[in-house]
């Protein structure tokens, strides 16, 4: 199986659904999907150097839950740059090791985003193929950030702008600014 086009009737992708599917090249996620389970698109749970080939460039518009390690060590063909406004939390290791995942807007100031929580290592080692300095805006809806959520994110070329005080667990070696806007 090389291509999967999930029909509109699919609302949930279960745990490990496409994990270690090394021949899979493209999955089209319909906008009705609200849940992607843990390890759903991960290459492996032992952090081997075998990346997935599957291409995903957009998350579903109605997505609320991204399970732990959903895209962990997925490889360079996952190129997500925006998150749906319905997403409530990004759990541990969700985008860990995804070299082309570059998210620059997390949450919202106007209530349009449901995102409130980023778990431990959510974006650790993500975006490492992006070499330019970049601003990452973490807006008021985000209330808590887990330990090492951005460990080596964007090869440490990120500057974080926080739009409220955020409980950041663990070590914080980010270059950050708190903005009052």
GROMACS .gro file of N, CA, C and O in nm, residues 119-169:
model
  204
  119UNK      N    1   0.293   1.928   2.577
  119UNK     CA    2   0.352   1.831   2.670
  119UNK      C    3   0.503   1.820   2.653
  119UNK      O    4   0.564   1.879   2.563
  120UNK      N    5   0.564   1.741   2.740
  120UNK     CA    6   0.707   1.716   2.738
  120UNK      C    7   0.753   1.674   2.598
  120UNK      O    8   0.690   1.588   2.534
  121UNK      N    9   0.860   1.736   2.552
  121UNK     CA   10   0.925   1.699   2.426
  121UNK      C   11   0.834   1.705   2.303
  121UNK      O   12   0.860   1.639   2.203
  122UNK      N   13   0.728   1.782   2.308
  122UNK     CA   14   0.631   1.788   2.198
  122UNK      C   15   0.697   1.822   2.065
  122UNK      O   16   0.662   1.764   1.962
  123UNK      N   17   0.792   1.916   2.066
  123UNK     CA   18   0.860   1.958   1.943
  123UNK      C   19   1.011   1.935   1.950
  123UNK      O   20   1.087   1.994   1.874
  124UNK      N   21   1.056   1.850   2.040
  124UNK     CA   22   1.200   1.827   2.056
  124UNK      C   23   1.261   1.779   1.924
  124UNK      O   24   1.207   1.691   1.858
  125UNK      N   25   1.368   1.840   1.885
  125UNK     CA   26   1.444   1.805   1.764
  125UNK      C   27   1.363   1.818   1.636
  125UNK      O   28   1.401   1.765   1.533
  126UNK      N   29   1.252   1.889   1.640
  126UNK     CA   30   1.175   1.915   1.518
  126UNK      C   31   1.232   2.037   1.448
  126UNK      O   32   1.295   2.122   1.510
  127UNK      N   33   1.208   2.046   1.320
  127UNK     CA   34   1.249   2.162   1.243
  127UNK      C   35   1.399   2.178   1.224
  127UNK      O   36   1.445   2.284   1.187
  128UNK      N   37   1.475   2.072   1.243
  128UNK     CA   38   1.620   2.087   1.237
  128UNK      C   39   1.673   2.116   1.096
  128UNK      O   40   1.784   2.162   1.080
  129UNK      N   41   1.591   2.094   0.993
  129UNK     CA   42   1.635   2.127   0.857
  129UNK      C   43   1.616   2.275   0.824
  129UNK      O   44   1.657   2.321   0.719
  130UNK      N   45   1.550   2.348   0.912
  130UNK     CA   46   1.525   2.490   0.891
  130UNK      C   47   1.636   2.568   0.960
  130UNK      O   48   1.648   2.567   1.081
  131UNK      N   49   1.718   2.637   0.885
  131UNK     CA   50   1.839   2.697   0.941
  131UNK      C   51   1.826   2.845   0.978
  131UNK      O   52   1.909   2.899   1.049
  132UNK      N   53   1.727   2.915   0.927
  132UNK     CA   54   1.714   3.058   0.955
  132UNK      C   55   1.663   3.084   1.097
  132UNK      O   56   1.596   3.000   1.156
  133UNK      N   57   1.694   3.200   1.150
  133UNK     CA   58   1.637   3.240   1.279
  133UNK      C   59   1.488   3.265   1.258
  133UNK      O   60   1.447   3.317   1.156
  134UNK      N   61   1.408   3.230   1.356
  134UNK     CA   62   1.263   3.240   1.340
  134UNK      C   63   1.198   3.276   1.473
  134UNK      O   64   1.246   3.235   1.579
  135UNK      N   65   1.091   3.353   1.468
  135UNK     CA   66   1.012   3.384   1.587
  135UNK      C   67   0.901   3.282   1.602
  135UNK      O   68   0.832   3.250   1.505
  136UNK      N   69   0.883   3.232   1.723
  136UNK     CA   70   0.775   3.141   1.755
  136UNK      C   71   0.685   3.213   1.855
  136UNK      O   72   0.730   3.250   1.964
  137UNK      N   73   0.560   3.237   1.817
  137UNK     CA   74   0.466   3.308   1.903
  137UNK      C   75   0.380   3.208   1.979
  137UNK      O   76   0.314   3.124   1.919
  138UNK      N   77   0.383   3.221   2.110
  138UNK     CA   78   0.302   3.135   2.197
  138UNK      C   79   0.201   3.227   2.265
  138UNK      O   80   0.236   3.306   2.353
  139UNK      N   81   0.076   3.215   2.222
  139UNK     CA   82  -0.027   3.311   2.261
  139UNK      C   83  -0.095   3.275   2.393
  139UNK      O   84  -0.068   3.172   2.453
  140UNK      N   85  -0.186   3.363   2.436
  140UNK     CA   86  -0.251   3.356   2.567
  140UNK      C   87  -0.326   3.226   2.595
  140UNK      O   88  -0.338   3.185   2.710
  141UNK      N   89  -0.379   3.159   2.493
  141UNK     CA   90  -0.456   3.037   2.519
  141UNK      C   91  -0.368   2.925   2.573
  141UNK      O   92  -0.417   2.835   2.640
  142UNK      N   93  -0.237   2.928   2.547
  142UNK     CA   94  -0.145   2.825   2.596
  142UNK      C   95  -0.115   2.852   2.743
  142UNK      O   96  -0.057   2.954   2.777
  143UNK      N   97  -0.156   2.759   2.828
  143UNK     CA   98  -0.142   2.776   2.972
  143UNK      C   99  -0.023   2.703   3.032
  143UNK      O  100   0.029   2.743   3.135
  144UNK      N  101   0.020   2.594   2.968
  144UNK     CA  102   0.129   2.515   3.026
  144UNK      C  103   0.213   2.452   2.915
  144UNK      O  104   0.161   2.411   2.812
  145UNK      N  105   0.343   2.445   2.943
  145UNK     CA  106   0.438   2.384   2.850
  145UNK      C  107   0.521   2.285   2.929
  145UNK      O  108   0.579   2.319   3.031
  146UNK      N  109   0.526   2.161   2.882
  146UNK     CA  110   0.599   2.056   2.951
  146UNK      C  111   0.750   2.065   2.936
  146UNK      O  112   0.803   2.143   2.857
  147UNK      N  113   0.817   1.982   3.010
  147UNK     CA  114   0.963   1.977   3.013
  147UNK      C  115   1.018   1.949   2.873
  147UNK      O  116   0.975   1.858   2.804
  148UNK      N  117   1.116   2.029   2.835
  148UNK     CA  118   1.187   2.011   2.708
  148UNK      C  119   1.095   2.010   2.586
  148UNK      O  120   1.126   1.948   2.484
  149UNK      N  121   0.983   2.079   2.594
  149UNK     CA  122   0.887   2.080   2.483
  149UNK      C  123   0.952   2.128   2.354
  149UNK      O  124   0.915   2.084   2.245
  150UNK      N  125   1.050   2.218   2.364
  150UNK     CA  126   1.116   2.272   2.246
  150UNK      C  127   1.265   2.242   2.246
  150UNK      O  128   1.344   2.318   2.189
  151UNK      N  129   1.306   2.132   2.305
  151UNK     CA  130   1.447   2.097   2.313
  151UNK      C  131   1.506   2.086   2.172
  151UNK      O  132   1.462   2.006   2.091
  152UNK      N  133   1.603   2.170   2.141
  152UNK     CA  134   1.672   2.173   2.013
  152UNK      C  135   1.577   2.197   1.895
  152UNK      O  136   1.604   2.159   1.783
  153UNK      N  137   1.465   2.265   1.921
  153UNK     CA  138   1.369   2.299   1.815
  153UNK      C  139   1.433   2.399   1.720
  153UNK      O  140   1.498   2.494   1.762
  154UNK      N  141   1.414   2.378   1.591
  154UNK     CA  142   1.470   2.465   1.487
  154UNK      C  143   1.621   2.482   1.505
  154UNK      O  144   1.676   2.588   1.483
  155UNK      N  145   1.686   2.376   1.548
  155UNK     CA  146   1.831   2.376   1.571
  155UNK      C  147   1.872   2.493   1.662
  155UNK      O  148   1.976   2.555   1.645
  156UNK      N  149   1.785   2.521   1.758
  156UNK     CA  150   1.807   2.629   1.855
  156UNK      C  151   1.816   2.767   1.790
  156UNK      O  152   1.877   2.858   1.844
  157UNK      N  153   1.754   2.785   1.674
  157UNK     CA  154   1.752   2.916   1.607
  157UNK      C  155   1.620   2.989   1.630
  157UNK      O  156   1.587   3.080   1.556
  158UNK      N  157   1.545   2.951   1.729
  158UNK     CA  158   1.415   3.012   1.754
  158UNK      C  159   1.421   3.114   1.866
  158UNK      O  160   1.494   3.098   1.963
  159UNK      N  161   1.342   3.218   1.852
  159UNK     CA  162   1.318   3.315   1.958
  159UNK      C  163   1.171   3.302   1.993
  159UNK      O  164   1.084   3.309   1.906
  160UNK      N  165   1.140   3.280   2.120
  160UNK     CA  166   1.003   3.256   2.163
  160UNK      C  167   0.940   3.382   2.220
  160UNK      O  168   0.998   3.446   2.307
  161UNK      N  169   0.824   3.418   2.170
  161UNK     CA  170   0.746   3.531   2.220
  161UNK      C  171   0.626   3.476   2.296
  161UNK      O  172   0.539   3.412   2.236
  162UNK      N  173   0.622   3.500   2.426
  162UNK     CA  174   0.510   3.456   2.508
  162UNK      C  175   0.417   3.574   2.531
  162UNK      O  176   0.462   3.681   2.569
  163UNK      N  177   0.287   3.552   2.511
  163UNK     CA  178   0.190   3.661   2.525
  163UNK      C  179   0.117   3.654   2.659
  163UNK      O  180   0.017   3.718   2.677
  164UNK      N  181   0.166   3.577   2.749
  164UNK     CA  182   0.119   3.570   2.887
  164UNK      C  183   0.221   3.490   2.965
  164UNK      O  184   0.305   3.423   2.908
  165UNK      N  185   0.211   3.495   3.096
  165UNK     CA  186   0.298   3.409   3.177
  165UNK      C  187   0.254   3.265   3.152
  165UNK      O  188   0.135   3.232   3.157
  166UNK      N  189   0.348   3.179   3.121
  166UNK     CA  190   0.318   3.039   3.095
  166UNK      C  191   0.399   2.955   3.191
  166UNK      O  192   0.519   2.979   3.212
  167UNK      N  193   0.335   2.855   3.250
  167UNK     CA  194   0.404   2.760   3.336
  167UNK      C  195   0.490   2.671   3.247
  167UNK      O  196   0.439   2.590   3.172
  168UNK      N  197   0.621   2.689   3.253
  168UNK     CA  198   0.713   2.610   3.173
  168UNK      C  199   0.786   2.515   3.267
  168UNK      O  200   0.863   2.558   3.352
  169UNK      N  201   0.759   2.386   3.253
  169UNK     CA  202   0.820   2.286   3.339
  169UNK      C  203   0.964   2.257   3.298
  169UNK      O  204   0.998   2.267   3.182
   0.00000   0.00000   0.00000
